[in-house]
mmCIF file of C-alpha atoms in Angstrom:
data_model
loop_
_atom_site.group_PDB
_atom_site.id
_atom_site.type_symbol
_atom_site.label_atom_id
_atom_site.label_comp_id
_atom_site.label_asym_id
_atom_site.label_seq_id
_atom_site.Cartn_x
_atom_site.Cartn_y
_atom_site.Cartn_z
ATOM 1 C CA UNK A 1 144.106 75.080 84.251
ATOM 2 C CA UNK A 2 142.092 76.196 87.218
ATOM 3 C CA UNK A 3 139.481 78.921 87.341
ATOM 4 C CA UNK A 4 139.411 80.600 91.003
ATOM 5 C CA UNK A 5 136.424 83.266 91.771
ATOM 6 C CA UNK A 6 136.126 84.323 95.448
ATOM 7 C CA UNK A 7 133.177 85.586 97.625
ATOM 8 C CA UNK A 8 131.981 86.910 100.882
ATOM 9 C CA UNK A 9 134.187 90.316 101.804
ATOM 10 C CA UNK A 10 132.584 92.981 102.755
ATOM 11 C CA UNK A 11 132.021 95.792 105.547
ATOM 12 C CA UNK A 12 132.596 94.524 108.885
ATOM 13 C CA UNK A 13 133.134 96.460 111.788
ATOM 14 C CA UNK A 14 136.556 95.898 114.298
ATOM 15 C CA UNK A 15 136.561 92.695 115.978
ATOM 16 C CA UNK A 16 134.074 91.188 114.054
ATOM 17 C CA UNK A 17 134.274 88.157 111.320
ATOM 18 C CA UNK A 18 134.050 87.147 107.878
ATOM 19 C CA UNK A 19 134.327 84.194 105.771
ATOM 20 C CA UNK A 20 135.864 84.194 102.596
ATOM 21 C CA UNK A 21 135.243 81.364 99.733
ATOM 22 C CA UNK A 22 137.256 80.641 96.504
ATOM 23 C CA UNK A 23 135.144 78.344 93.886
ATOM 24 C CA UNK A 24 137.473 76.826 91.793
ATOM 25 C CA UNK A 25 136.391 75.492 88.439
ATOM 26 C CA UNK A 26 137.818 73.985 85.264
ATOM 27 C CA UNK A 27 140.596 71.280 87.129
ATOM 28 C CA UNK A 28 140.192 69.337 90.543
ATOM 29 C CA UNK A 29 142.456 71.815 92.750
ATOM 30 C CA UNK A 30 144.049 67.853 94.844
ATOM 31 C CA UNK A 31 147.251 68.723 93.959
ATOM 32 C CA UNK A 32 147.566 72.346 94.188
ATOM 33 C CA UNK A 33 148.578 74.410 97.254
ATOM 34 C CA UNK A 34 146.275 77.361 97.425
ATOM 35 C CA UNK A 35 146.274 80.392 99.663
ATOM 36 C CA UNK A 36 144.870 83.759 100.269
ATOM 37 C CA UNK A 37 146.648 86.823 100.228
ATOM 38 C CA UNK A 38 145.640 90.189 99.952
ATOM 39 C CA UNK A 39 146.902 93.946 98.985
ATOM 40 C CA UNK A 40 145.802 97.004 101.230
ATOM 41 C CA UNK A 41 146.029 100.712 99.805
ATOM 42 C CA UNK A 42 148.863 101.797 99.454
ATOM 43 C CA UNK A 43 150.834 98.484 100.024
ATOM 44 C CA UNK A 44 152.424 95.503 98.722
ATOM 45 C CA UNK A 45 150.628 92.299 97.754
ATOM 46 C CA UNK A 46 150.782 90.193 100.923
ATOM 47 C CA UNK A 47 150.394 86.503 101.952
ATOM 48 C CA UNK A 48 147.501 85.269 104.203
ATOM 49 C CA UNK A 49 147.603 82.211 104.484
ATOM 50 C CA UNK A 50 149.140 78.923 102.442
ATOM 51 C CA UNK A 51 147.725 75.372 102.497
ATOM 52 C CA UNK A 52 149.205 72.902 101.100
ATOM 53 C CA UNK A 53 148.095 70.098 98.716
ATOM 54 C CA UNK A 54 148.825 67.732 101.830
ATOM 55 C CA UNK A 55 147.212 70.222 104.092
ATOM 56 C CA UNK A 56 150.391 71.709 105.860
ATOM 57 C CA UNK A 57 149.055 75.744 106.518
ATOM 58 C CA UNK A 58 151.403 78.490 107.288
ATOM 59 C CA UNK A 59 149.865 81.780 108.247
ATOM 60 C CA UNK A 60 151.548 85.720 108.319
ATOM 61 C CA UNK A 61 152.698 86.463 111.554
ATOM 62 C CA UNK A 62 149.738 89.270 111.801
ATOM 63 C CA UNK A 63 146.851 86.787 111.421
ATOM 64 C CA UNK A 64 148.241 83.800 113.259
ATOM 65 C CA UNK A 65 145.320 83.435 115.986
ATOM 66 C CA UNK A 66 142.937 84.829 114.149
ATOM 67 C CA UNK A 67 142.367 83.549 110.373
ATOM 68 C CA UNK A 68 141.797 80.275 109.642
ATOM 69 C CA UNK A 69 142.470 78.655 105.749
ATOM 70 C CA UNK A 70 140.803 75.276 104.951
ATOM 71 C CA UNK A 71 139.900 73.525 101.570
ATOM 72 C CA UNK A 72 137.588 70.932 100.506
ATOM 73 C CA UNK A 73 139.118 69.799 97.428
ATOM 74 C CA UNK A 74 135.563 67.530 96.600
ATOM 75 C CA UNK A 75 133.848 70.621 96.384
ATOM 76 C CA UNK A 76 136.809 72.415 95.259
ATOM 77 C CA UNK A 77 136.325 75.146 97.475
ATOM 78 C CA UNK A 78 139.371 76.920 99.331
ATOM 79 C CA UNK A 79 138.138 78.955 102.742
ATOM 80 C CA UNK A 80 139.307 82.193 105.081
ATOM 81 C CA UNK A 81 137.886 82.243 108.195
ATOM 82 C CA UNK A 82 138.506 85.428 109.964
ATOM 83 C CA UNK A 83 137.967 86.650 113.524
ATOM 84 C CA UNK A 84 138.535 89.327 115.581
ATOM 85 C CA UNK A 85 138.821 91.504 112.343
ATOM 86 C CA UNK A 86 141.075 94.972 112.641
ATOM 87 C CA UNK A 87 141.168 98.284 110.461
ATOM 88 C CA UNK A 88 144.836 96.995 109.026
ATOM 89 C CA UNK A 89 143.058 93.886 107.608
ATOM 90 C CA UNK A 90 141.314 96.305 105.200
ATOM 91 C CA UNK A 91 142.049 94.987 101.621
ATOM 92 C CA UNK A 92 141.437 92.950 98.494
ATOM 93 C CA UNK A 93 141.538 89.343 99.322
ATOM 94 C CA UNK A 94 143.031 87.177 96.366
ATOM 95 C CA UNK A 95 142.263 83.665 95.941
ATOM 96 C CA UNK A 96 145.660 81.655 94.999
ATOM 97 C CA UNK A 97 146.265 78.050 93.204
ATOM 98 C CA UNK A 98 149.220 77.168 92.091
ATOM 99 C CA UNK A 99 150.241 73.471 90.249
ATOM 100 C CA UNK A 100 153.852 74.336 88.300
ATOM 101 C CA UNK A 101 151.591 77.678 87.590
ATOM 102 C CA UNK A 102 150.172 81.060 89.271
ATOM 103 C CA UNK A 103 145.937 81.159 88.998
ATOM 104 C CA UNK A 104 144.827 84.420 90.859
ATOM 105 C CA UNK A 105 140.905 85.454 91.256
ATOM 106 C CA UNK A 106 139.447 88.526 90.853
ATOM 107 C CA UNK A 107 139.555 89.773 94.301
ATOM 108 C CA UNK A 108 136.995 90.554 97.221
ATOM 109 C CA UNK A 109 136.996 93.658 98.992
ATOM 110 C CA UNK A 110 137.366 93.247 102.639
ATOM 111 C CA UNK A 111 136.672 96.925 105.004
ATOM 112 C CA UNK A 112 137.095 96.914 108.573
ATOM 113 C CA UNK A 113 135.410 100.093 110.218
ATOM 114 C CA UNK A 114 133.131 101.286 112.362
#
């Protein structure tokens, strides 16, 4: 069982960046896939981004270009990098493992304003 807490959202303003982290504690996250998604106001929960236990990504057609997942599964730490930020990436970001089962985090508030 796998513990996932992310950090770094925040207020940015349009067309800037942010870099979100996911700690995971409690198992070695090797053999999970893990991803990002998020849920704006008002909307559906949405995937970001998916990488794979062997490192395949896959991306939402509104980010591709622009957001960037990576892991580091010796530090057990699962990464967003995202650029050229707009006003419709405004949500909470969700950390995601998943073995045979769903982990979520908390969630990290991401605005995009000026």
């Amino acid at each position: 069982q796998v513990q996932l807490v992310e950090s770094g959202g925040g207020l940015v303003q349009p067309g800037g960046s942010l870099r979100l982290s996911c700690a995971a504690s409690g198992s070695s996250i090797r053999t999970y896939n893990m991803g990002w998604y998020r849920r704006a106001p008002g909307k559906q929960r949405e995937l970001v981004a998916l990488i794979r236990s062997g490192g395949y990504t896959n991306y939402a057609d509104s980010v591709k270009g622009r957001f960037t997942i990576s892991r580091d599964n010796a530090k057990r730490m699962v990464y967003l990098q995202m650029n050229s930020l707009k006003p419709e990436d405004t949500a909470v970001y969700y950390c995601y493992g998943n073995d045979w089962r769903d982990y979520w985090g908390q969630g990290t508030q991401v605005t995009v304003s000026s």
